[in-house]
XYZ file of C-alpha atoms in Angstrom:
500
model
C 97.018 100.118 112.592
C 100.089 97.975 114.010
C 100.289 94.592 113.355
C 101.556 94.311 117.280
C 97.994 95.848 117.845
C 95.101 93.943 119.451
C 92.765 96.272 117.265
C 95.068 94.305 114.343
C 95.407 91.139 115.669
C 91.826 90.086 116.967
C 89.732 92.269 114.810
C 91.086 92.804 111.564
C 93.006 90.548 110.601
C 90.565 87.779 111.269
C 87.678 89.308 109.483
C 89.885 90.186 106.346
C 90.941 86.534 106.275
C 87.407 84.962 106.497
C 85.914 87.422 103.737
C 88.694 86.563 101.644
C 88.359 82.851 101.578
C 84.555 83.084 102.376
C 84.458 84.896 98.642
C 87.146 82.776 97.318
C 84.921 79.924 97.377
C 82.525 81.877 94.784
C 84.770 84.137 93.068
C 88.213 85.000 92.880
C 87.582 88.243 91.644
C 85.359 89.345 94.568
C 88.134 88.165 96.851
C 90.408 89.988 95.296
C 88.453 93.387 95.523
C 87.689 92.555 99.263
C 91.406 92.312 99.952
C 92.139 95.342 97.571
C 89.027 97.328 99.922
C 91.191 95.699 103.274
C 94.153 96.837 102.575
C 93.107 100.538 101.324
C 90.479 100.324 104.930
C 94.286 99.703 107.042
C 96.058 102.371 105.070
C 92.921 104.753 105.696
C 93.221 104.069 109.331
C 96.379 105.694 109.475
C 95.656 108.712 107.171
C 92.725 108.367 105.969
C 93.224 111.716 104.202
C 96.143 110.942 102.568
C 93.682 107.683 100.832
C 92.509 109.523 98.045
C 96.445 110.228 97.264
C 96.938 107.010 97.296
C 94.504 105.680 95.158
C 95.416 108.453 92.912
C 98.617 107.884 92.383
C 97.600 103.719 91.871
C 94.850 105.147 89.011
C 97.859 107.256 87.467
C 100.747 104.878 87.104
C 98.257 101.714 85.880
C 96.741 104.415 83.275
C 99.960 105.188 82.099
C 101.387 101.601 82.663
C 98.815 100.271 80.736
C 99.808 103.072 77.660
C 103.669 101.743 77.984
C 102.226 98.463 77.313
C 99.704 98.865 74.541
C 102.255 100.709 72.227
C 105.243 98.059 73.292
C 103.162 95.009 73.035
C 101.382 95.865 69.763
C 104.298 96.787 67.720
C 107.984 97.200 66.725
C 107.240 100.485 65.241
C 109.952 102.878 66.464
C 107.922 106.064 66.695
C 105.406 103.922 69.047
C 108.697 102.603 71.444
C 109.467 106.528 71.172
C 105.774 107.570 72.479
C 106.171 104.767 74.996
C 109.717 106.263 76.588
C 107.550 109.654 76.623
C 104.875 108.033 78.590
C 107.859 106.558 80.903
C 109.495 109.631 81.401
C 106.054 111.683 82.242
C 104.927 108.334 84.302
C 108.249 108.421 86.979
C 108.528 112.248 87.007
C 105.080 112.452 87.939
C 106.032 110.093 90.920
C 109.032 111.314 91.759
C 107.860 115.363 92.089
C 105.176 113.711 94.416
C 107.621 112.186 96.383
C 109.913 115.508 96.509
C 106.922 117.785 97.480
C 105.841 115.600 99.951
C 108.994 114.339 101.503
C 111.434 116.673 100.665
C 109.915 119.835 100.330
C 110.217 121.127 103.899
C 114.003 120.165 103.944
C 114.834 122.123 101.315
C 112.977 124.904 102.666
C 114.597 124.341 106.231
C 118.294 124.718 104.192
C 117.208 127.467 102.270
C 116.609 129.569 105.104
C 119.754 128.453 106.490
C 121.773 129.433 103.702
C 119.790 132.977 103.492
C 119.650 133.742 106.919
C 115.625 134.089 106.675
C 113.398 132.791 108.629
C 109.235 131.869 106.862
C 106.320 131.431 108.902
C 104.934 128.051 106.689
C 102.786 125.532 107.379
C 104.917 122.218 107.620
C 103.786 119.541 104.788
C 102.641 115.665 106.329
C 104.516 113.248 104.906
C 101.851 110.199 104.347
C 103.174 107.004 105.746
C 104.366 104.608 103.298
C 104.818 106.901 100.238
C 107.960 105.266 99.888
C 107.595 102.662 99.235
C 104.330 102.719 96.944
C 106.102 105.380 94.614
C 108.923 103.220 94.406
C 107.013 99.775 93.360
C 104.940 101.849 90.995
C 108.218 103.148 89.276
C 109.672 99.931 89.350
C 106.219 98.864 87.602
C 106.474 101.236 85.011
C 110.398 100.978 84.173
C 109.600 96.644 84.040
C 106.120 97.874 82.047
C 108.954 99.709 79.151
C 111.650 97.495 79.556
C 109.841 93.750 79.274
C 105.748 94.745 78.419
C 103.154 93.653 81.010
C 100.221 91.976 79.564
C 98.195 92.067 83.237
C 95.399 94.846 82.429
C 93.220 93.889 85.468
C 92.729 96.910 87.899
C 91.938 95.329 91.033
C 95.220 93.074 90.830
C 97.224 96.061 90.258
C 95.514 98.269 93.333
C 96.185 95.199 95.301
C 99.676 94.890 94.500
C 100.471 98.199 95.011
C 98.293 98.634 98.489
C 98.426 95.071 99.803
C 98.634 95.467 103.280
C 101.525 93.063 104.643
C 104.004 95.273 102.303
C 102.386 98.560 102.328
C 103.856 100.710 104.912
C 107.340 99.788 105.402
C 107.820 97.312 102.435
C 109.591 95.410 101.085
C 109.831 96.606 97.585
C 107.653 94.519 95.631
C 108.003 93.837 91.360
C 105.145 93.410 90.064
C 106.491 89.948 88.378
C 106.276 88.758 92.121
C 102.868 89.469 92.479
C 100.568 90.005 89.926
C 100.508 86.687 88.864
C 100.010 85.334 92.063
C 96.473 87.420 92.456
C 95.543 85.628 88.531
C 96.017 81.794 90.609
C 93.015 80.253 91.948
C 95.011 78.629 94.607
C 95.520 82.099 95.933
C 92.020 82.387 96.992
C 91.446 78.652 98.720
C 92.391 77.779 102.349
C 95.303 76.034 103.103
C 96.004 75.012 106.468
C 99.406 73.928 106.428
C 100.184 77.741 104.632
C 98.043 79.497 107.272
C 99.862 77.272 110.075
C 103.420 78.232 108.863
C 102.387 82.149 108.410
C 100.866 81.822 111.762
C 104.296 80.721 113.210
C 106.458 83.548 111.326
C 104.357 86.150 112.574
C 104.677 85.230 116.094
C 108.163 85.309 115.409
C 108.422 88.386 114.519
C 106.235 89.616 117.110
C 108.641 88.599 119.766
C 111.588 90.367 117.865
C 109.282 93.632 117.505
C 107.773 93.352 120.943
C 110.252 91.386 123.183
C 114.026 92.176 121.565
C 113.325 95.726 119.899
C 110.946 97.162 122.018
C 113.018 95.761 125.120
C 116.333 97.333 123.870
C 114.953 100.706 122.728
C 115.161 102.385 126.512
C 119.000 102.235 126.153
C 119.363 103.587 123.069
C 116.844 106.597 123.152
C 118.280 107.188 126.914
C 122.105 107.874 125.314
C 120.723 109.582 121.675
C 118.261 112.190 123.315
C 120.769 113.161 126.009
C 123.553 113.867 123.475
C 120.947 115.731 121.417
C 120.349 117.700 124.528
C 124.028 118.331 124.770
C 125.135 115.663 127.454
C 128.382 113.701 127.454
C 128.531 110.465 127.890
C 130.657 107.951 128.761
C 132.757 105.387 127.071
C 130.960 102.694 128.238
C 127.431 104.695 127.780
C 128.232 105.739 124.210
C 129.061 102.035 123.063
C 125.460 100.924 124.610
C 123.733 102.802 123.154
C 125.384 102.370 120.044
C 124.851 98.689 119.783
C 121.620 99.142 121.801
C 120.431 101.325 118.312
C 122.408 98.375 116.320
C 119.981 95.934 117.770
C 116.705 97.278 118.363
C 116.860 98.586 114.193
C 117.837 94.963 112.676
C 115.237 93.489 115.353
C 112.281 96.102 114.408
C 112.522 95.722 110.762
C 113.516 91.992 110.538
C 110.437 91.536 113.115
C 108.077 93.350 110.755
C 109.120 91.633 107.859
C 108.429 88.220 109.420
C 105.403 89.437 110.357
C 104.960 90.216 106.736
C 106.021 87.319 105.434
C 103.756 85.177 107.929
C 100.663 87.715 106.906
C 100.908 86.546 103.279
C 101.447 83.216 103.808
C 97.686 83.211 105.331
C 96.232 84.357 101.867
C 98.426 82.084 100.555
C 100.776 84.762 99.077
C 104.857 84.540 98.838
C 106.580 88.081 99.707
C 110.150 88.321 98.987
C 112.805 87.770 102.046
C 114.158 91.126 102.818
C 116.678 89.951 105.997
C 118.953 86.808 105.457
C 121.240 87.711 108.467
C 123.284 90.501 107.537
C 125.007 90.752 110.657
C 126.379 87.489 109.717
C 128.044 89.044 106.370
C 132.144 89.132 106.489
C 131.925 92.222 104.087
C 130.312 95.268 103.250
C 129.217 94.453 100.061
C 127.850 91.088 101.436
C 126.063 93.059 104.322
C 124.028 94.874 101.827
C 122.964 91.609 99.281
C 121.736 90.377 102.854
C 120.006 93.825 104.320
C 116.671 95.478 103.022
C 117.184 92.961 99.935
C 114.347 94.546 97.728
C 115.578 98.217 98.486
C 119.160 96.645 97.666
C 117.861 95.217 94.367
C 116.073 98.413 93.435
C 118.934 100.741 94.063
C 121.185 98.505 91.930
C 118.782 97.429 89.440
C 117.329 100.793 88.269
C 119.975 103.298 89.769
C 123.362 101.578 90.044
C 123.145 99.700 86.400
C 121.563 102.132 84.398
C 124.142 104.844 85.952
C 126.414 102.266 83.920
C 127.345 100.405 86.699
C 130.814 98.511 86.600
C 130.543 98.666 82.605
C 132.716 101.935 82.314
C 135.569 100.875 84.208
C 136.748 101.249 87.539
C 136.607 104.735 88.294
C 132.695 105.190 86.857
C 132.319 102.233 88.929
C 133.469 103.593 92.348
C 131.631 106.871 91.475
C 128.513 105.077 90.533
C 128.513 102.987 93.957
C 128.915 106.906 95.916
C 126.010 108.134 93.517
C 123.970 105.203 94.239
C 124.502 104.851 98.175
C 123.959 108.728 98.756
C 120.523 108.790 96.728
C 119.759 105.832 99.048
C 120.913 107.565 102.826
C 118.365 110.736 101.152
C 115.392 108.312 100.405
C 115.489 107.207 103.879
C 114.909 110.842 105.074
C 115.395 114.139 104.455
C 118.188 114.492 106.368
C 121.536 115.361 105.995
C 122.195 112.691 108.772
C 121.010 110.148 106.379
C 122.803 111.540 103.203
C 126.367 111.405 105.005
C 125.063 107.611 106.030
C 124.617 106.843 102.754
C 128.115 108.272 101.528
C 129.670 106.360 104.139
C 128.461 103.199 102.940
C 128.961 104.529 99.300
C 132.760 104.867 100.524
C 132.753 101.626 103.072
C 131.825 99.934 99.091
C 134.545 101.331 97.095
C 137.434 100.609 99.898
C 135.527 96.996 99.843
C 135.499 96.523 96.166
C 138.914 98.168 95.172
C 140.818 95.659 98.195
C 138.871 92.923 96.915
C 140.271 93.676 93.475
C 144.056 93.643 94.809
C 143.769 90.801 97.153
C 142.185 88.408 94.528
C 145.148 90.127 92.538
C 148.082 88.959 94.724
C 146.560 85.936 96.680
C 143.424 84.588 95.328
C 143.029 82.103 98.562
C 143.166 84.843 100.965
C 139.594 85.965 100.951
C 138.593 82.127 101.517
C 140.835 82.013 104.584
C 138.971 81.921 107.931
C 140.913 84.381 109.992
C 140.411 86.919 106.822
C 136.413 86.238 106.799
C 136.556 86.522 110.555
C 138.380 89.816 110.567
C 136.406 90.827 107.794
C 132.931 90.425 110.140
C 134.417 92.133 112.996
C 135.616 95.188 110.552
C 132.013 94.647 109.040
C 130.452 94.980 112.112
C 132.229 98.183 113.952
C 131.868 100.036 110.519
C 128.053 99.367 110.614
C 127.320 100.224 113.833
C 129.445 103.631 113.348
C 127.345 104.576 109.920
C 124.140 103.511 112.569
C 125.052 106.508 115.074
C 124.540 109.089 112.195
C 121.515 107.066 110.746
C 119.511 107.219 115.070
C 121.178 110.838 115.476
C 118.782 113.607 115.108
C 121.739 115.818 114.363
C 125.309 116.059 113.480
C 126.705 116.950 116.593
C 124.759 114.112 118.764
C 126.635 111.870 116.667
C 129.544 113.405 116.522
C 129.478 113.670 120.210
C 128.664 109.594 120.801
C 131.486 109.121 118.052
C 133.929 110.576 120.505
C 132.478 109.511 123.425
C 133.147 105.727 122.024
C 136.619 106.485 120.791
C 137.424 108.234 124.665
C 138.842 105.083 125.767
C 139.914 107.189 128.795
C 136.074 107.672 129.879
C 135.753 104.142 130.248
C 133.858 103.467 134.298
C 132.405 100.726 135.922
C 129.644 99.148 135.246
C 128.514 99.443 138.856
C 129.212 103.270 138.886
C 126.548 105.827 138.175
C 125.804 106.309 134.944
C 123.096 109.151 134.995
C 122.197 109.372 131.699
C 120.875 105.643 132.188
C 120.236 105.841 136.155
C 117.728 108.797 135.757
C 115.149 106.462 133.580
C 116.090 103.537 136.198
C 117.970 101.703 133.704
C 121.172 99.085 134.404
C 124.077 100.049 132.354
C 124.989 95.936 133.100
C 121.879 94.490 132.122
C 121.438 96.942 129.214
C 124.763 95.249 128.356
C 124.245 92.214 129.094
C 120.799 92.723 127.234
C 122.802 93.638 124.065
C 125.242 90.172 124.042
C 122.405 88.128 124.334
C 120.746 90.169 120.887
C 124.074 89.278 119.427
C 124.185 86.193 119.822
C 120.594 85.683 118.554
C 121.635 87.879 114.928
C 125.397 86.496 114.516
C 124.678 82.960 115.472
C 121.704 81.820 115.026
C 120.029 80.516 112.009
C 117.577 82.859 109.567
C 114.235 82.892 110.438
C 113.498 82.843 107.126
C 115.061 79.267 106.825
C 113.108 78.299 110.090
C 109.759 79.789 108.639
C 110.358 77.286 105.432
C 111.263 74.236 107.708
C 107.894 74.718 109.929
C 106.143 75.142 106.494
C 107.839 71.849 104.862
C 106.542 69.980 108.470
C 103.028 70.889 107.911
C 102.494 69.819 104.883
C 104.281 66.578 105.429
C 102.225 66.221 107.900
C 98.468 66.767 107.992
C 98.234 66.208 111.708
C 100.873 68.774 112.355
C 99.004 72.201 110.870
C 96.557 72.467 113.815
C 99.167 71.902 116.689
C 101.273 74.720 114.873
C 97.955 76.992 114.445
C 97.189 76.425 118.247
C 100.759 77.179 119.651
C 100.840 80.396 117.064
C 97.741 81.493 118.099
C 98.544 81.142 121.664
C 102.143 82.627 121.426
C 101.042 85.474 119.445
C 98.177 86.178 121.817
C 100.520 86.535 124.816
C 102.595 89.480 122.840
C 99.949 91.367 121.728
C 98.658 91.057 125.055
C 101.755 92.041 126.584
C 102.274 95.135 123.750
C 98.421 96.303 124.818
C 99.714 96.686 128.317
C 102.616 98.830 128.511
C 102.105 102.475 129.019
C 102.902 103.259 125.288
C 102.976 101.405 122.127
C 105.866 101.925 120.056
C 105.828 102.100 115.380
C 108.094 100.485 113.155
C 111.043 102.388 113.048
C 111.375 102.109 108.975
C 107.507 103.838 109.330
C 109.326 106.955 109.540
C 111.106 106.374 105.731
């Protein structure tokens, strides 16, 4: 079920809402299981045979959770800390071999035949939407469980946590400090206009990036990709198109659903985390990724990158630990060797980042501060992005490789107004697709966060008592049109990060 869905948007989503606060008003509890049903009912739509995994792997981790916790909380005895690392170890193995089968399994059996020139008639494994993401909150749960002991032992608000719909299929990463106690509040379970106004107002916003930006841009980019994939050349001015086409339509899709996200849980009164604060606006690598897929950022560093030893062992363990760390996170997007070699890319954009840092703050402290340096830093930013993004949309190697050189063959460079079949054949403007992609730049490097607008909109409601039903009206209204408009085309298009 999409959230850009009408099934979503007028069915759904309204009845969830009105059982939750219809129960709220009796029983937290009972709302809680009703959202905890909801959100394992939208999950089921998808797969529903993959729901039983799901809830299996929720009745594992808060089993074994719950035995962390019982022999850290109760005592300082060593032997129980020992039993309790035991538990930890069994706990994210368990996970992480069900992530492998599922996700990785037919990869390494595609490269195994490779390497022994074989070829085995087996049946390819599904990989269940959202596994992800649920194995890595419930790791994340039971490394916080060990670390810091969790004294929240009921069920439902750990199934919720773990399934809650806004979150559950393409994140963000949640902690479970974020949002377990937020289920325990009885706040959580009354109405609150001026909350439902301001999530009503996010969510339309990130409908029209999904639906409108995304959506709109997508044409150019799959147009270029699945021609060089076919073995087609393109041009210069084709090749960069569809490179920052791809550039676009990604930051667009997953901002959009995370607004949408956000907005979602502001209705049941719920705070996600922000996982975009304009990363195309960063003047650095490293900056790019405290500002892009935030909670996958935090994970990676907090329970990879640190207890790897992070920048603790000096600078060479450092620089290795950033490689280690960014290619584990190019494989967990896919099992791909496309996304590995993304991953080292960034892993190496970091270490050149880090290492001139080092020198420049070195030599001239004042020079990182200086605005032609930050400005040269976002344009270097920028073109090394949107290279590592041609390996992350290619489906192979060579396609990249191919729109790689195509970009860098300054001597293919046409006119706009010449044919350009790769574009022409799907009736498609190499201007306007330009054009198209200046105007998406504009919106991501100059204008502000929508995170920050969300808040203000929020702040005016409820300053404002009047204000929360005008809001709810133009939402409503807004959001109507692009479902509307999503329901009409001749096919309706996922989340791109549904595929990691």
């Amino acid at each position: 079920m999409l959230f850009t869905s009408a099934l979503f948007a007028f069915v759904y989503l309204p009845i969830v809402l009105f059982g939750f606060f219809a129960l709220g008003r009796y029983s937290s509890r009972f709302a809680a299981m009703w959202l905890f049903f909801a959100s394992v009912v939208f999950y089921g739509y998808w797969m529903p045979e993959f729901t039983i995994l799901l809830l299996g792997s929720i009745c594992w981790n808060f089993g074994v959770g719950s035995r962390i916790s019982a022999l850290i909380n109760n005592s300082d005895n060593y032997e129980h800390r020992r039993y309790a690392r035991r538990w930890l170890i069994i706990g994210i193995s368990l996970n992480l071999l069900l992530l492998g089968y599922f996700k990785y399994a037919n990869f390494f059996i595609d490269n195994l035949m490779l390497l022994s020139n074989q070829h085995w008639q087996i049946e390819r494994i599904i990989l269940p939407i959202g596994i992800s993401f649920f194995t890595f909150t419930q790791i994340a749960f039971l490394a916080d469980t060990y670390q810091q002991g969790i004294r929240e032992y009921a069920f439902v608000h750990y199934g919720l946590f773990v399934t809650y719909f806004p979150h559950l299929i393409a994140g963000p990463v949640l902690h479970h400090a974020q949002m377990m106690p937020q289920f325990r509040e009885a706040k959580t379970y009354k109405i609150n206009t001026a909350n439902i106004a301001g999530g009503l107002a996010i969510f339309a916003m990130g409908l029209f990036k999904k639906i409108v930006l995304a959506d709109g841009i997508s044409p150019y980019a799959d147009a270029i990709f699945n021609a060089a994939e076919l073995g087609s050349i393109p041009s210069f001015n084709e090749a960069w198109i569809a490179a920052l086409a791809y550039t676009f339509q990604l930051y667009f899709d997953f901002s959009g659903y995370s607004d949408m996200a956000i907005g979602l849980s502001w209705m049941f009164n719920v705070k996600l985390p922000y996982n975009f604060n304009s990363p195309y606006q960063a003047s650095s690598i490293s900056e790019f990724w405290r500002r892009w897929h935030i909670s996958l950022s935090s994970f990676l560093r907090e329970y990879l990158y640190i207890p790897l030893g992070g920048n603790r062992k000096g600078p060479v363990r450092r620089y290795l630990n950033l490689i280690i760390t960014m290619l584990l996170g190019g494989l967990w997007h896919g099992a791909s060797w496309n996304f590995v070699f993304w991953g080292g890319l960034h892993g190496g954009y970091l270490v050149i980042n880090h290492g001139f840092q080092a020198i420049a703050s070195k030599f001239n402290s004042g020079l990182i501060a200086n605005w032609l340096f930050k400005w040269t830093g976002w344009l270097l930013t920028m073109l090394l992005v949107i290279i590592a993004w041609v390996f992350f949309r290619a489906t192979s190697f060579s396609s990249a490789l191919t729109i790689l050189n195509a970009m860098a063959n300054i001597q293919s460079v046409t006119s706009l107004n010449a044919i350009h079949p790769m574009l022409w054949n799907l009736g498609l403007a190499p201007d306007l697709g330009l054009l198209f992609c200046l105007i998406l730049g504009g919106l991501a490097f100059l204008l502000p966060n929508s995170n920050h607008l969300g808040e203000q909109i929020l702040s005016f409601c409820r300053g404002r008592t009047s204000a929360s039903p005008i809001v709810i009206g133009m939402s409503v209204t807004i959001a109507t049109l692009f479902v509307l408009m999503n329901s009409l085309r001749s096919s309706v298009s996922a989340f791109i990060y549904f595929n990691f």
